[in-house]
XYZ file of C-alpha atoms in Angstrom:
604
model
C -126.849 -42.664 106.497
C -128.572 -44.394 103.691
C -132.519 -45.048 104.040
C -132.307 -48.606 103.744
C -129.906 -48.693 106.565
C -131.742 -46.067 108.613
C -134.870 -48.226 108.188
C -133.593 -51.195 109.130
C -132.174 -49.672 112.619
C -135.594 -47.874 113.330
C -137.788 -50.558 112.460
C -135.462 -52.709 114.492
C -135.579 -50.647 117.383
C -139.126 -50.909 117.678
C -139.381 -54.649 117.558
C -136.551 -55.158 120.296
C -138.859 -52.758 122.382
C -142.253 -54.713 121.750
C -140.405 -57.773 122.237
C -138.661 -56.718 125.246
C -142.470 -55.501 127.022
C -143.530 -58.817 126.334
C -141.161 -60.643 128.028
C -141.093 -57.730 130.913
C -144.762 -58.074 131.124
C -145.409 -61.886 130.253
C -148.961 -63.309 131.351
C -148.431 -65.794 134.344
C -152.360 -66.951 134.656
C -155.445 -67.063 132.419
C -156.792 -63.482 134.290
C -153.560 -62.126 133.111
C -153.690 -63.940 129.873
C -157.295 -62.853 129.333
C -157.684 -59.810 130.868
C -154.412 -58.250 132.118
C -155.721 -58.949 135.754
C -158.070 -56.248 135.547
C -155.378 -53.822 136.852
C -154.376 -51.166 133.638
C -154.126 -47.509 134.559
C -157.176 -46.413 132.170
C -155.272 -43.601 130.096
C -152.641 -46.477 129.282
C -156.069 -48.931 128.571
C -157.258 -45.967 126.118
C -154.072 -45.495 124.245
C -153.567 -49.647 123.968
C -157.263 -49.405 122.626
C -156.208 -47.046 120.221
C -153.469 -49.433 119.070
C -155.876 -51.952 118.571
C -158.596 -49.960 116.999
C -155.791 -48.254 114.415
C -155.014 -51.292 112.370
C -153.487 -51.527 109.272
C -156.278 -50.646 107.331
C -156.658 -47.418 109.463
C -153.247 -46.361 109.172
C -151.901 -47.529 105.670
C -155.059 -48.468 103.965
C -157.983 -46.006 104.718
C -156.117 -42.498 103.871
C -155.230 -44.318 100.388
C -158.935 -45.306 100.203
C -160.329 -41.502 100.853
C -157.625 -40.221 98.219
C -158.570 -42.475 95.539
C -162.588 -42.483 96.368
C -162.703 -38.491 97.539
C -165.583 -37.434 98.925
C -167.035 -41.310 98.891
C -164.231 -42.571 101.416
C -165.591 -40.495 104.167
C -167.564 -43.663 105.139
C -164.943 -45.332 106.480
C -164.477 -42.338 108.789
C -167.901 -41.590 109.836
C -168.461 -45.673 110.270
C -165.533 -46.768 111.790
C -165.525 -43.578 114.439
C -169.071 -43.206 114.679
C -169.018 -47.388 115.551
C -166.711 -46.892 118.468
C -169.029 -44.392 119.902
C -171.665 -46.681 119.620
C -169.998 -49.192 121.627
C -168.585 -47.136 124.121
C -171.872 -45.573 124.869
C -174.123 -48.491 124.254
C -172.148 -51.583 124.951
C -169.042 -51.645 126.838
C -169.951 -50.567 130.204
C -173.025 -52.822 130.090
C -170.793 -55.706 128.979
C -168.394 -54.906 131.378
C -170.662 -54.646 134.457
C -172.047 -58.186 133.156
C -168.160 -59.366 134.384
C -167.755 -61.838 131.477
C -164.459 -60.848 129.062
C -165.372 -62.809 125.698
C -168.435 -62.015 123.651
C -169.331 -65.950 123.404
C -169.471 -66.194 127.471
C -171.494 -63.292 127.452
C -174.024 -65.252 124.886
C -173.466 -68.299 126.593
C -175.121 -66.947 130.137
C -177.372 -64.442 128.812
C -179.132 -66.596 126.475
C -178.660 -69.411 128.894
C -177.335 -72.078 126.166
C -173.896 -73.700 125.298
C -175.222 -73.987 122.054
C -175.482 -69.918 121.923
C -171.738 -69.460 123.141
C -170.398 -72.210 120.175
C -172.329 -70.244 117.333
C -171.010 -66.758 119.458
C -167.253 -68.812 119.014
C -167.969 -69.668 115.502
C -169.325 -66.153 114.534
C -166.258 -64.380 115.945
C -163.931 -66.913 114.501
C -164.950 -65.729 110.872
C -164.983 -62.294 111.669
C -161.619 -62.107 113.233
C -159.916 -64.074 110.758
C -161.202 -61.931 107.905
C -159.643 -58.882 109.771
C -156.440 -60.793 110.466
C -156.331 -61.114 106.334
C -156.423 -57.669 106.160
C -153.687 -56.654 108.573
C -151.191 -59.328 107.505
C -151.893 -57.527 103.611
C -150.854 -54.272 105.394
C -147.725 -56.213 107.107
C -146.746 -57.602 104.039
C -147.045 -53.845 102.085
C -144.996 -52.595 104.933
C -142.520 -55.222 104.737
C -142.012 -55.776 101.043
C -141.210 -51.921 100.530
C -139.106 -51.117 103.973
C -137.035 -54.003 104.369
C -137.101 -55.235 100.406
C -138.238 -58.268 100.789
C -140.947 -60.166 98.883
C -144.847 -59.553 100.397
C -144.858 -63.135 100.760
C -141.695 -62.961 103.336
C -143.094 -59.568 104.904
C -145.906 -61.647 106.009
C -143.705 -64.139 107.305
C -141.647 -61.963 109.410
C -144.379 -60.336 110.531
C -145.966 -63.566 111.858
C -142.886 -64.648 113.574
C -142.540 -61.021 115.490
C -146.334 -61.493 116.008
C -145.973 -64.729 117.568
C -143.043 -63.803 119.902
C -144.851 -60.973 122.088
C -148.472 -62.221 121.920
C -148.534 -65.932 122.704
C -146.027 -65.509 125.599
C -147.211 -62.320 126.748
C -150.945 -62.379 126.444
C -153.390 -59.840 127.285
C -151.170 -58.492 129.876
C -147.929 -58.168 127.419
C -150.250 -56.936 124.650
C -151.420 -54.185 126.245
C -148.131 -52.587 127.398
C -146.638 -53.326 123.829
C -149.777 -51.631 122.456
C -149.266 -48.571 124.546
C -145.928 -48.162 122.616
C -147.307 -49.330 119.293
C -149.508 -46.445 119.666
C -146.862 -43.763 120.404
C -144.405 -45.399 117.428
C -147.858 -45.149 114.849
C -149.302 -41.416 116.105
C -145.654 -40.198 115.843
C -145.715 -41.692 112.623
C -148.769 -40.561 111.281
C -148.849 -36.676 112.260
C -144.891 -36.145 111.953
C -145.233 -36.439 107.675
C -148.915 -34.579 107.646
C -147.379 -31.420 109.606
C -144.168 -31.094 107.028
C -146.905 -31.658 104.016
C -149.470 -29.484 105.208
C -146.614 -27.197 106.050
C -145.441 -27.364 102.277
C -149.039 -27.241 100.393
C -150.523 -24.406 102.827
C -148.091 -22.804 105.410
C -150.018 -24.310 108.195
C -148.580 -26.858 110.119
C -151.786 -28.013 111.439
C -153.067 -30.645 109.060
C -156.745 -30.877 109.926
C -156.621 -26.500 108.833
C -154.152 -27.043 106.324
C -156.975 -28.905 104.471
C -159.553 -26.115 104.348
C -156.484 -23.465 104.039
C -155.154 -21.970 100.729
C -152.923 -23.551 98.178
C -149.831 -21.896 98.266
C -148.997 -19.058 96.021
C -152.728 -18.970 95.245
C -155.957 -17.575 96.070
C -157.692 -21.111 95.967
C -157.914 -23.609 98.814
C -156.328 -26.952 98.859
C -159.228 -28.717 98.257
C -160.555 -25.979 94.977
C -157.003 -26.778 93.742
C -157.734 -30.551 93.894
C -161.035 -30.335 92.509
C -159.335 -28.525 89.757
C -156.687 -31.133 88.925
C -158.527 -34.293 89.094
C -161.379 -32.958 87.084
C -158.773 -31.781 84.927
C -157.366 -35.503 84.269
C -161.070 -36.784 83.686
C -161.754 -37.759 87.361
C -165.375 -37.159 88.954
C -164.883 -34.425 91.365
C -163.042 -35.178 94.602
C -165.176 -33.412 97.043
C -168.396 -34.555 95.498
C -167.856 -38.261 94.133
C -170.191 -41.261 96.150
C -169.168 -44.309 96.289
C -171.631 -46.350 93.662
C -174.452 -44.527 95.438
C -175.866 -42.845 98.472
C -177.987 -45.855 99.333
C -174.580 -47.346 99.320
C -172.720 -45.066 101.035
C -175.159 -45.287 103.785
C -175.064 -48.999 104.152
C -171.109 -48.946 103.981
C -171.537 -46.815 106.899
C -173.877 -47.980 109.198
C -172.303 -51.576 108.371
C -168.650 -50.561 109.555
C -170.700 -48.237 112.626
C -172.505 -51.748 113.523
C -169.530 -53.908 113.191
C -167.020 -51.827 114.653
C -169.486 -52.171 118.047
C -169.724 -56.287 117.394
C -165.931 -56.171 117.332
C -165.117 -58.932 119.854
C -161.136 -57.784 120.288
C -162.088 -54.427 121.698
C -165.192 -55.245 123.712
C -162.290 -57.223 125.591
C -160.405 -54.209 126.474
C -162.651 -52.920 128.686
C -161.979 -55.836 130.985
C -158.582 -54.939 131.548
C -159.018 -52.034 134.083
C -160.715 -52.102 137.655
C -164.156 -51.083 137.961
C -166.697 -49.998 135.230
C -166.072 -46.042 136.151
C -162.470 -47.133 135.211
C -163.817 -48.815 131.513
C -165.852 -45.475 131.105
C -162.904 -43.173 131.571
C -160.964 -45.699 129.094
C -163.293 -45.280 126.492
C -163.519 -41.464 126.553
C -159.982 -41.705 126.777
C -159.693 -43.935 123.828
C -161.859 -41.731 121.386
C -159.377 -38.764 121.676
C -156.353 -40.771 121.214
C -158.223 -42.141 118.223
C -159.652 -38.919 116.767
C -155.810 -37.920 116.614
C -155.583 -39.771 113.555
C -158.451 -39.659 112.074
C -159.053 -36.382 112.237
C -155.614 -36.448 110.205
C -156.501 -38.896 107.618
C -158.811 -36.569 104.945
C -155.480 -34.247 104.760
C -152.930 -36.878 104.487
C -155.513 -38.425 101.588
C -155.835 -34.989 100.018
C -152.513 -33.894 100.185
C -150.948 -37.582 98.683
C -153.499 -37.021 95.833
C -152.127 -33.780 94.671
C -148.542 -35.000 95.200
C -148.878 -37.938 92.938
C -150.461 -36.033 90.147
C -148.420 -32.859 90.443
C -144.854 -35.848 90.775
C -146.284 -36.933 87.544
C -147.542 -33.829 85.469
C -145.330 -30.976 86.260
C -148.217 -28.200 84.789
C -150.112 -29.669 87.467
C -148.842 -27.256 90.388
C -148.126 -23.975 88.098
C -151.337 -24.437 86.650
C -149.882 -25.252 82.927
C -150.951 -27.016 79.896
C -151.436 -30.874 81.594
C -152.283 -31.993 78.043
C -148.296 -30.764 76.575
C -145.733 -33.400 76.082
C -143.362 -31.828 78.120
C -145.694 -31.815 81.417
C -145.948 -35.476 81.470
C -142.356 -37.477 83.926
C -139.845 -38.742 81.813
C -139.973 -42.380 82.971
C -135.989 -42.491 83.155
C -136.192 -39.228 85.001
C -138.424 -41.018 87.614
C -138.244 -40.087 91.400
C -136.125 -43.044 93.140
C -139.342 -43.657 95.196
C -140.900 -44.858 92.153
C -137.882 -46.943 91.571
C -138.429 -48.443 94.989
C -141.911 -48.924 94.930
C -142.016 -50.833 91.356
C -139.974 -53.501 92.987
C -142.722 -54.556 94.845
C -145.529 -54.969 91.733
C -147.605 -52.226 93.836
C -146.691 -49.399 91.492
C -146.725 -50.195 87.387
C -145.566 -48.550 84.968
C -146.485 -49.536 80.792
C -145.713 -47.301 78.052
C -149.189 -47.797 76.411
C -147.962 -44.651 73.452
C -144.702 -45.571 73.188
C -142.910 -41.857 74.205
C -141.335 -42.933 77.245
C -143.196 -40.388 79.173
C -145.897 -41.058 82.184
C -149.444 -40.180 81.887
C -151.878 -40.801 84.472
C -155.563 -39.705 84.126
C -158.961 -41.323 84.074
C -159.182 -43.140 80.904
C -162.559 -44.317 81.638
C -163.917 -41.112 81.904
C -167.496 -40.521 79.805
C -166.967 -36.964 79.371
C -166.578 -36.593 75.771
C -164.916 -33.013 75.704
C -161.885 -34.426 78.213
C -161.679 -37.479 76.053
C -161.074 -35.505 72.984
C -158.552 -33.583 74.521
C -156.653 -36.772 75.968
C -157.078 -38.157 72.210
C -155.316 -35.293 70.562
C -152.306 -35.089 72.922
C -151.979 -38.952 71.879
C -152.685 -40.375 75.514
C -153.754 -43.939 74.923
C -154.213 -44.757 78.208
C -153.741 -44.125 81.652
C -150.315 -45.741 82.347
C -149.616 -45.566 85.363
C -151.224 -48.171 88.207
C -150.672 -47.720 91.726
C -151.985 -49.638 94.717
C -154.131 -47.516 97.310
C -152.619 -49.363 99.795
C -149.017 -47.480 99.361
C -150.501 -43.620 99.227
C -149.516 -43.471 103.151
C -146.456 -45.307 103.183
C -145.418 -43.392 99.850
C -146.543 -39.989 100.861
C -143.134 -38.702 102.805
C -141.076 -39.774 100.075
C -143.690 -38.237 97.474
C -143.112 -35.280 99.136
C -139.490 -35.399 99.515
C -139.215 -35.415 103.501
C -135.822 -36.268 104.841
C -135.217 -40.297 105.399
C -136.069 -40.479 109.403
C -139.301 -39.766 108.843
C -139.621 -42.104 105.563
C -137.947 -44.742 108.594
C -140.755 -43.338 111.090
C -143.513 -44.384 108.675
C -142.101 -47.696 107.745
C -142.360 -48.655 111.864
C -145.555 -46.995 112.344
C -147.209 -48.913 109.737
C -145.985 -52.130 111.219
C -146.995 -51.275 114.402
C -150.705 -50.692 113.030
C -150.532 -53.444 111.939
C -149.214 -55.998 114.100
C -151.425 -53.898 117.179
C -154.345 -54.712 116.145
C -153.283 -58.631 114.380
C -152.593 -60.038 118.283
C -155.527 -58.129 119.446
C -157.335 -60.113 116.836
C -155.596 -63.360 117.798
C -156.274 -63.007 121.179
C -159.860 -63.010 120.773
C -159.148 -66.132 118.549
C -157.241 -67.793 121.328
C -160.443 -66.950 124.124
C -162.598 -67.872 121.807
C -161.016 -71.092 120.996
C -159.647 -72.063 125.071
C -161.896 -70.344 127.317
C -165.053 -70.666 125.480
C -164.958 -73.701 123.510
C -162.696 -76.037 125.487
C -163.095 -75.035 129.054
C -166.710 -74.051 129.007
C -167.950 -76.729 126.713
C -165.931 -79.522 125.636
C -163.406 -79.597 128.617
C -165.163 -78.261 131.939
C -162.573 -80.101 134.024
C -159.652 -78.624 132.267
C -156.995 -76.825 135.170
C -155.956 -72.963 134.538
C -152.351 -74.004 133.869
C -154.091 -76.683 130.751
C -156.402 -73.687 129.599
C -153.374 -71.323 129.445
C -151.227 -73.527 127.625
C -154.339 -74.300 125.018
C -155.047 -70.711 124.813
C -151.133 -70.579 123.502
C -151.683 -73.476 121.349
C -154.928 -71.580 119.762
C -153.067 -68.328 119.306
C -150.053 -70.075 117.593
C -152.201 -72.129 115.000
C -154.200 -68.588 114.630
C -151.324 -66.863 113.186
C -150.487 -69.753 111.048
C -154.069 -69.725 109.745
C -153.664 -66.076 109.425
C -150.776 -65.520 107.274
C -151.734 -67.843 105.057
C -154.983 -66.509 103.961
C -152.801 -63.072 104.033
C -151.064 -64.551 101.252
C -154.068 -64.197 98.991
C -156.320 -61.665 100.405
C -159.928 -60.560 98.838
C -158.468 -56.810 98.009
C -157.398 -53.609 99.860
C -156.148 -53.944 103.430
C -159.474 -51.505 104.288
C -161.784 -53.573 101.906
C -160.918 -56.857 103.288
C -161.511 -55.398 106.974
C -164.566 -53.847 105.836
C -166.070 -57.642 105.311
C -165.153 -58.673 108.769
C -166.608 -55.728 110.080
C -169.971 -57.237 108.083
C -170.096 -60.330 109.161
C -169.374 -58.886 112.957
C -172.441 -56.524 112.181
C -174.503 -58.820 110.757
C -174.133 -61.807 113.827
C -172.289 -60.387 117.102
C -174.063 -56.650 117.339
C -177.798 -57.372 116.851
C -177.284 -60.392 119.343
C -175.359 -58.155 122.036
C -177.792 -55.476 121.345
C -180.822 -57.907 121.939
C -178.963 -59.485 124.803
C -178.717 -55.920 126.584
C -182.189 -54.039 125.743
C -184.174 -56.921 124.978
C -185.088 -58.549 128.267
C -187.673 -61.223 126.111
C -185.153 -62.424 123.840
C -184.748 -65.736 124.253
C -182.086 -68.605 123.120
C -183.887 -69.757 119.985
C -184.038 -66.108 118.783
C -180.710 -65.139 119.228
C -179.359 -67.939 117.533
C -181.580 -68.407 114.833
C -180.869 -64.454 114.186
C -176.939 -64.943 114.122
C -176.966 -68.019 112.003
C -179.092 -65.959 109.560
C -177.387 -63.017 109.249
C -174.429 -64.164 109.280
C -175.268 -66.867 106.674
C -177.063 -64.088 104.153
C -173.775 -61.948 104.682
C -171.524 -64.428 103.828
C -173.501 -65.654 100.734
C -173.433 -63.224 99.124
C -169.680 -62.029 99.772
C -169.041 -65.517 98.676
C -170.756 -65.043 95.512
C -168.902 -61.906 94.487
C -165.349 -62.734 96.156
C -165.294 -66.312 96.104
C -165.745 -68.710 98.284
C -163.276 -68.419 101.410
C -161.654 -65.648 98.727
C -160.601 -68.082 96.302
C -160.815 -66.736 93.143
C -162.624 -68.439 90.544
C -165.393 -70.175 92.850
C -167.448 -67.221 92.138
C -170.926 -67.483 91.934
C -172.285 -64.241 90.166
C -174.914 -65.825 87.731
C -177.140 -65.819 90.983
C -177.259 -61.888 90.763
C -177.618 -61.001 87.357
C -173.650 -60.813 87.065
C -170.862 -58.222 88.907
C -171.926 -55.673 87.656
C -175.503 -55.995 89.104
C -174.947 -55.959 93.267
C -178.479 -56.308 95.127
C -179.738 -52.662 95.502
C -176.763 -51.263 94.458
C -174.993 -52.248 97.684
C -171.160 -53.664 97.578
C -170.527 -56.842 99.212
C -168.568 -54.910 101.550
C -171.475 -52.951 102.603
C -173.490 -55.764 103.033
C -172.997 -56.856 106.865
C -175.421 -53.959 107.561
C -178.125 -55.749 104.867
C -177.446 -58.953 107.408
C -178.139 -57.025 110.326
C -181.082 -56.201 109.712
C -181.723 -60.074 108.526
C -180.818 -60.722 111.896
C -183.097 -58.363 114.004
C -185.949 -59.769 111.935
C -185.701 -63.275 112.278
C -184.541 -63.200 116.060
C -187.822 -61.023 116.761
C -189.842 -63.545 114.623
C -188.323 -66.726 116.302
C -188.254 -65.315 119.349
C -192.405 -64.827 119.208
C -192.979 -68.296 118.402
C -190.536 -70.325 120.958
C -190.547 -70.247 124.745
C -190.427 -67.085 126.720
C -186.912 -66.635 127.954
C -186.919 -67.874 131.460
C -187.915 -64.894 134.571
C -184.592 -65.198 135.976
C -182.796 -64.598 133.173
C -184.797 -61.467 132.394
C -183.956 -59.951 136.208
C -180.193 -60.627 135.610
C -180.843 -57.931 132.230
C -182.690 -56.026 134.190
C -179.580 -55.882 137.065
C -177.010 -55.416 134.356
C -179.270 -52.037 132.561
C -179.659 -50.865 136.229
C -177.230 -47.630 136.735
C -174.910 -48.577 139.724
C -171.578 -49.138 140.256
C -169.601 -52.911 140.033
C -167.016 -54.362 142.101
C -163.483 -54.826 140.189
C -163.541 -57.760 138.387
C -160.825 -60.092 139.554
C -159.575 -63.361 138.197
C -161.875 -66.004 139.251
C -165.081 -63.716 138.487
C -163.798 -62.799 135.313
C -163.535 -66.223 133.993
């Protein structure tokens, strides 16, 4: 059987299965629509939160990321893991004890102010739809190559499945659909890794393939890497930062912050029993997590030295990389190449004219490397290819048969689409249960809040896939800016809320506006405002080039945290004291005892 054909049959397997949970397990009132009714087994509740935690950008984006940046893309590893620590340990049973499922009802009766939930609502509104962006990029990557249709129709198609199991199934269909998301995307994942790591160092085991030896050498995988990217002008791939360490840190504590602000998973600790039972979910959780990314720096590694050594065949037998006859014949090109220049995310131009492929760091500033690249008559790199394919790519880079190319294509989707009605669920409480029936509409019946909750979630995904059409950059770069602006409003303001039995309304708000606001200035001014390119406002900062300390815009959410912290403190001082009874309710919520299950009317 053909891949194309295989694909299709795999791929559509998997959708008739989400589709069919979602109709088996369809939400019949808001507790099930919100919160599953309280009643998931918690190993089930870990794996779904593993399925929302894996998104796109964890699963196509961030292996692509570490393989291009080396050394430097360990920050999305340490951040993003290191974040859901943070909130399991500091945040989720506390929240969950509370007994309120959205982040803005939590604001809205801890800081004892409607006005608190709205800016909660409008804070988690731009956070979530950034990290929709981001995951309908990685739908329409997964689409465009798999099925071979245009990104723009992946997205589409992705929408439409989106729509069909989350509006009508809500949290409760979620959930089960997530469980099997997660199975389709770990299968997925570690299937490819095991036959690569098997190939590169006779151990099937990826996480020790990547400190074993190369094969047929004395070196280890990652020596041998080191070797052939320094080789082609690259800074060294276990040693490169990304722009600097000041950077790297604030990268990482941003994502570590922002992952714990991250409004979609606080929510899945509402969907089991008790708080012993959202404990044992989160432990859970982490392992089924650390499954893949534990994986990723091996899968990054080992896609790296497959796409130089496809490329420059002295690369592997340790030849001359600089001879003519080392660099891929661009007629002789592997048919994956072929497939993935139909899609514009691999390019190909014949800057020398010899019909032959060389890749290499053309920007490199060491002279000696330069010369060399000069005299073989390189005259330029000519070869571009999109970080966002390295996963997707990497079984038919290496040649693995065509059910596991099919395997990949439906985990990445899954990833994807996991996390994007996670996401839109949030939207949909946000929007419904926070905004309408808590503020606007108090009066409104559980069958009118349901039905608006719907409503929300369908004009979400609209919303959605149309800023997916034009997204800010890389699947993982785009989600690292939501992860900012959740780190630099939503975390300080549940942290505050929790351990901060002074903090009053004025401070907390005043904080969230601010760093939220100083966040999303200057994102704006380097990616445009709303993303739209060309409403740029760089002159402000000295030009691109120039970033405030050094620090990306992506990093920045952790720069706005801090904003935040400071101003709520300051505020807080010079406004009323937050009322006594408000401050024994914190004080009940800290203390260590055990909760009653949350059922429907409590939780809402």
């Amino acid at each position: 059987m053909d891949l194309q054909t295989l694909t299709y049959i795999v791929v559509g397997l998997t959708f008739a299965l989400y589709i069919g949970i979602a109709v088996w397990a369809r939400a019949g009132s808001t507790s099930e629509f919100y919160a599953a009714g309280g009643a998931v087994h918690p190993v089930l509740n870990g794996m779904a939160t593993g399925a929302d935690w894996m998104s796109a950008a964890s699963f196509i984006s961030m292996a692509g990321l570490i393989a291009g940046m080396g050394y430097g893309g360990a920050l999305f590893l340490m951040g993003w893991t290191g974040g859901y620590v943070l909130l399991a340990m500091l945040l989720a049973p506390y929240l969950r004890k509370f007994g309120k499922f959205t982040v803005p009802q939590f604001f809205g009766d801890r800081y004892y102010s409607n006005a608190a939930s709205l800016v909660g609502v409008l804070c988690l509104l731009m956070a979530s739809l950034t990290y929709i962006i981001g995951q309908m990029t990685g739908v329409g990557v997964a689409f465009s190559r798999f099925l071979g249709v245009s990104n723009h129709n992946g997205i589409f198609i992705g929408m439409a499945i989106v729509f069909m199991y989350a509006v009508f199934g809500g949290m409760k269909g979620i959930t089960y659909t997530q469980v099997a998301q997660y199975c389709v995307l770990i299968l997925a994942y570690t299937v490819p890794a095991i036959f690569i790591s098997l190939q590169l160092t006779g151990n099937p085991i990826p996480q020790f393939g990547l400190g074993g030896d190369f094969v047929g050498t004395d070196m280890t995988l990652l020596s041998k890497l080191d070797q052939v990217v320094t080789d082609l002008g690259f800074g060294k791939y276990t040693e490169t930062t990304r722009l600097s360490t000041l950077n790297m840190f604030v990268y990482t504590a941003s994502l570590m912050i922002g992952t714990a602000g991250l409004p979609h998973v606080i929510m899945r600790f509402f969907t089991v029993p008790t708080v012993k039972d959202a404990r044992s979910s989160a432990g859970w959780a982490l392992v089924f997590i650390a499954i893949l990314y534990t994986t990723a720096p091996a899968v990054a590694a080992m896609a790296r030295l497959n796409l130089h050594a496809t490329v420059n065949s002295a690369v592997k037998v340790d030849g001359d990389i600089y001879a003519t006859e080392s660099a891929l014949v661009y007629e002789d090109r592997p048919d994956w190449m072929k497939r993935w220049e139909v899609t514009g995310l691999l390019k190909f131009k014949d800057k020398n004219g010899d019909g032959r492929i060389q890749y290499y760091n053309d920007k490199s500033k060491n002279a000696a490397f330069n010369a060399k690249a000069a005299a073989a008559g390189w005259k330029g790199s000519e070869l571009t290819v999109n970080r966002d394919i390295m996963v997707l790519a990497n079984p038919e880079i290496a040649l693995l048969p065509n059910w596991v190319i099919a395997l990949v294509a439906a985990g990445g989707l899954a990833a994807a689409l996991s996390t994007a009605a996670g996401l839109l669920l949030a939207i949909s409480s946000a929007i419904s249960h926070d905004l309408l029936k808590n503020i606007l509409m108090p009066d409104l019946t559980e069958k009118g809040e349901l039905m608006s909750g719907k409503i929300a979630m369908a004009c979400s995904i609209v919303v959605a896939g149309w800023l997916g059409l034009n997204p800010p950059g890389f699947a993982a770069g785009t989600v690292a800016i939501a992860f900012g602006l959740a780190a630099s409003s939503i975390f300080p303001a549940l942290m505050m809320g929790i351990f901060n039995k002074k903090m009053n309304k004025e401070g907390a708000m005043a904080g969230m506006i601010a760093g939220i606001g100083v966040t999303m200035f200057y994102v704006f001014a380097h990616k445009g405002i709303f993303f739209i390119k060309g409403t740029e406002f760089l002159g402000m900062f000295g030009g691109k080039a120039n970033f405030f300390l050094g620090i990306e815009p992506n990093a920045f959410g952790g720069i706005g945290a801090i904003v935040n912290f400071i101003v709520a403190y300051i505020v807080s001082k010079v406004t009323p004291e937050c009322p006594e009874h408000i401050q024994h309710m914190v004080e009940s919520v800290r203390t260590p005892r055990g909760s009653k299950a949350v059922d429907g009317t409590h939780a809402h």
